[in-house]
C-alpha positions as a printed NumPy array, in Angstrom:
array([[113.886,  79.847, 100.534],
       [112.325,  81.659,  97.591],
       [114.586,  83.476,  95.102],
       [112.143,  85.643,  93.138],
       [109.03 ,  87.628,  93.936],
       [106.335,  87.695,  91.264],
       [103.713,  90.318,  92.039],
       [100.426,  89.861,  90.167],
       [ 98.196,  92.95 ,  90.016],
       [ 94.668,  92.657,  88.643],
       [ 92.912,  95.072,  86.319],
       [ 89.684,  97.013,  86.632],
       [ 86.417,  95.751,  87.989],
       [ 85.366,  93.22 ,  90.57 ],
       [ 87.916,  90.473,  91.116],
       [ 87.951,  87.238,  93.034],
       [ 90.777,  86.566,  95.51 ],
       [ 92.04 ,  83.763,  93.249],
       [ 92.395,  86.049,  90.2  ],
       [ 95.987,  84.905,  89.539],
       [ 95.429,  81.149,  89.81 ],
       [ 95.496,  80.763,  86.022],
       [ 98.779,  82.664,  85.865],
       [100.256,  80.415,  88.532],
       [ 99.115,  77.268,  86.693],
       [100.57 ,  78.453,  83.381],
       [103.865,  79.502,  84.968],
       [104.109,  76.135,  86.711],
       [103.389,  74.283,  83.473],
       [105.96 ,  76.358,  81.566],
       [108.729,  76.612,  84.186],
       [108.128,  73.41 ,  86.109],
       [107.421,  72.739,  89.769],
       [111.083,  72.895,  90.829],
       [111.478,  76.446,  89.499],
       [108.088,  77.585,  90.846],
       [109.088,  76.327,  94.293],
       [111.691,  79.123,  94.223],
       [109.103,  81.774,  93.319],
       [106.968,  83.727,  95.749],
       [103.849,  84.526,  93.735],
       [101.941,  87.306,  95.461],
       [ 98.58 ,  88.744,  94.518],
       [ 98.064,  92.473,  95.076],
       [ 94.299,  92.686,  95.603],
       [ 93.307,  96.338,  95.631],
       [ 89.748,  96.032,  94.292],
       [ 88.086,  95.996,  97.717],
       [ 89.279,  99.559,  98.394],
       [ 87.119, 100.802,  95.515],
       [ 84.307,  98.263,  95.564],
       [ 82.444,  99.245,  98.754],
       [ 81.744, 102.875,  97.695],
       [ 80.683, 101.687,  94.237],
       [ 78.347,  99.067,  95.699],
       [ 76.815, 101.687,  97.995],
       [ 76.21 , 104.08 ,  95.1  ],
       [ 74.599, 101.317,  93.019],
       [ 72.418, 100.365,  95.973],
       [ 71.334, 103.982,  96.479],
       [ 70.521, 104.356,  92.779],
       [ 68.625, 101.063,  92.727],
       [ 66.637, 101.916,  95.864],
       [ 65.56 , 105.251,  94.452],
       [ 65.024, 104.441,  90.768],
       [ 64.596, 100.642,  90.549],
       [ 61.175, 100.761,  88.892],
       [ 62.562, 103.037,  86.141],
       [ 65.37 , 100.671,  85.09 ],
       [ 65.175,  97.507,  83.121],
       [ 67.367,  94.583,  84.148],
       [ 69.547,  95.173,  81.092],
       [ 70.091,  98.854,  81.819],
       [ 70.923,  98.013,  85.445],
       [ 73.467,  95.443,  84.229],
       [ 75.049,  98.143,  82.036],
       [ 75.224, 100.598,  84.916],
       [ 76.845,  98.009,  87.179],
       [ 79.346,  97.073,  84.455],
       [ 80.411, 100.687,  83.95 ],
       [ 80.472, 101.374,  87.683],
       [ 82.568,  98.311,  88.481],
       [ 84.899,  98.794,  85.554],
       [ 85.442, 102.258,  84.193],
       [ 84.802, 104.097,  87.455],
       [ 87.906, 102.431,  88.927],
       [ 90.313, 104.42 ,  86.753],
       [ 88.691, 107.741,  87.599],
       [ 88.514, 106.87 ,  91.288],
       [ 92.199, 105.991,  91.352],
       [ 93.327, 109.281,  89.879],
       [ 91.223, 111.403,  92.216],
       [ 92.063, 109.254,  95.232],
       [ 95.787, 109.371,  94.436],
       [ 95.927, 113.13 ,  94.135],
       [ 93.948, 113.613,  97.323],
       [ 95.574, 110.659,  99.093],
       [ 92.241, 109.406, 100.334],
       [ 91.671, 106.443, 102.631],
       [ 90.833, 104.324,  99.564],
       [ 94.167, 105.218,  97.973],
       [ 95.985, 104.442, 101.223],
       [ 94.308, 101.02 , 101.239],
       [ 95.316, 100.366,  97.62 ],
       [ 98.96 , 101.142,  98.384],
       [ 98.82 ,  99.082, 101.58 ],
       [ 97.532,  96.122,  99.552],
       [100.595,  96.323,  97.306],
       [102.91 ,  96.877, 100.271],
       [101.429,  93.852, 102.049],
       [101.865,  91.607,  98.998],
       [105.442,  92.8  ,  98.513],
       [106.203,  92.338, 102.211],
       [104.822,  88.791, 102.155],
       [107.09 ,  88.082,  99.192],
       [110.04 ,  89.564, 101.093],
       [109.223,  87.296, 104.033],
       [109.099,  84.245, 101.725],
       [112.576,  85.213, 100.508],
       [114.011,  85.504, 104.017],
       [114.071,  89.3  , 103.735],
       [116.953,  89.07 , 101.278],
       [116.766,  92.568,  99.845],
       [118.71 ,  91.532,  96.739],
       [115.877,  89.293,  95.502],
       [114.422,  90.598,  92.217],
       [110.747,  91.446,  91.822],
       [108.829,  90.72 ,  88.618],
       [105.538,  92.59 ,  88.353],
       [102.786,  91.286,  86.09 ],
       [ 99.868,  93.67 ,  85.683],
       [ 96.598,  93.414,  83.878],
       [ 95.099,  96.557,  82.403],
       [ 94.419,  99.09 ,  85.172],
       [ 96.88 ,  97.247,  87.413],
       [ 99.68 ,  98.903,  85.425],
       [ 98.332, 102.324,  86.398],
       [ 98.039, 101.215,  90.032],
       [101.657, 100.014,  90.115],
       [102.881, 103.068,  88.224],
       [101.196, 105.358,  90.78 ],
       [102.61 , 103.242,  93.607],
       [106.215, 103.649,  92.47 ],
       [105.795, 107.244,  91.318],
       [104.567, 108.265,  94.747],
       [107.267, 106.196,  96.436],
       [110.116, 107.719,  94.455],
       [108.917, 111.229,  93.57 ],
       [106.39 , 112.572,  96.054],
       [108.042, 113.779,  99.223],
       [104.632, 114.498, 100.748],
       [103.07 , 111.109,  99.966],
       [101.219, 110.045, 103.121],
       [101.325, 106.42 , 102.026],
       [105.092, 106.382, 102.579],
       [105.022, 108.295, 105.868],
       [105.045, 106.065, 108.974],
       [103.009, 108.736, 110.786],
       [100.131, 108.18 , 108.325],
       [100.6  , 104.552, 107.262],
       [100.4  , 102.085, 110.138],
       [101.588,  99.253, 107.854],
       [105.09 , 100.757, 107.845],
       [105.315, 101.339, 111.602],
       [107.644,  98.457, 112.517],
       [109.514,  98.085, 109.233],
       [113.126,  99.257, 109.08 ],
       [114.363, 101.802, 106.533],
       [116.092,  99.24 , 104.267],
       [112.891,  97.224, 103.924],
       [110.879, 100.38 , 103.253],
       [113.409, 101.328, 100.553],
       [112.921,  97.861,  99.001],
       [109.132,  98.295,  99.098],
       [109.576, 101.644,  97.345],
       [111.726, 100.115,  94.623],
       [114.682, 102.306,  95.523],
       [116.946,  99.55 ,  96.821]])
């Protein structure tokens, strides 16, 4: 049975599903295999919630203006779209509680829930959150909404199907209020 949940949250831009493999390797080297066998390392992968709309916009721009852009300028546009647009998208999506924002929160909830499962649903197990860059904003919004917004759809079982069959104590743990 695991005794600690480590939640890794990536930063801005496109990410691969294995984005925390280096973290896991370094933790294993530093702490040792015996200690890491007691850790549930979970990866909160929220990038896909923002990536599809960005890819569609880039495709639309490319289709319409491709002969006016050089390869270098297109690379720059894609870099800014896949990186800096994430922060703006998150703030707007969070305030409006869009489907993308719901999916971001569900990604964190799913990672946390998997960690809870690895720990035998012992709700006294501590959670260590390691964020990169924009991931800190994502986690901050997650807990702010959980603890301060009474109207947050992401924490309402009538709007968030992920929470449908989860009891109140486990939801409180996911919110960070237990």
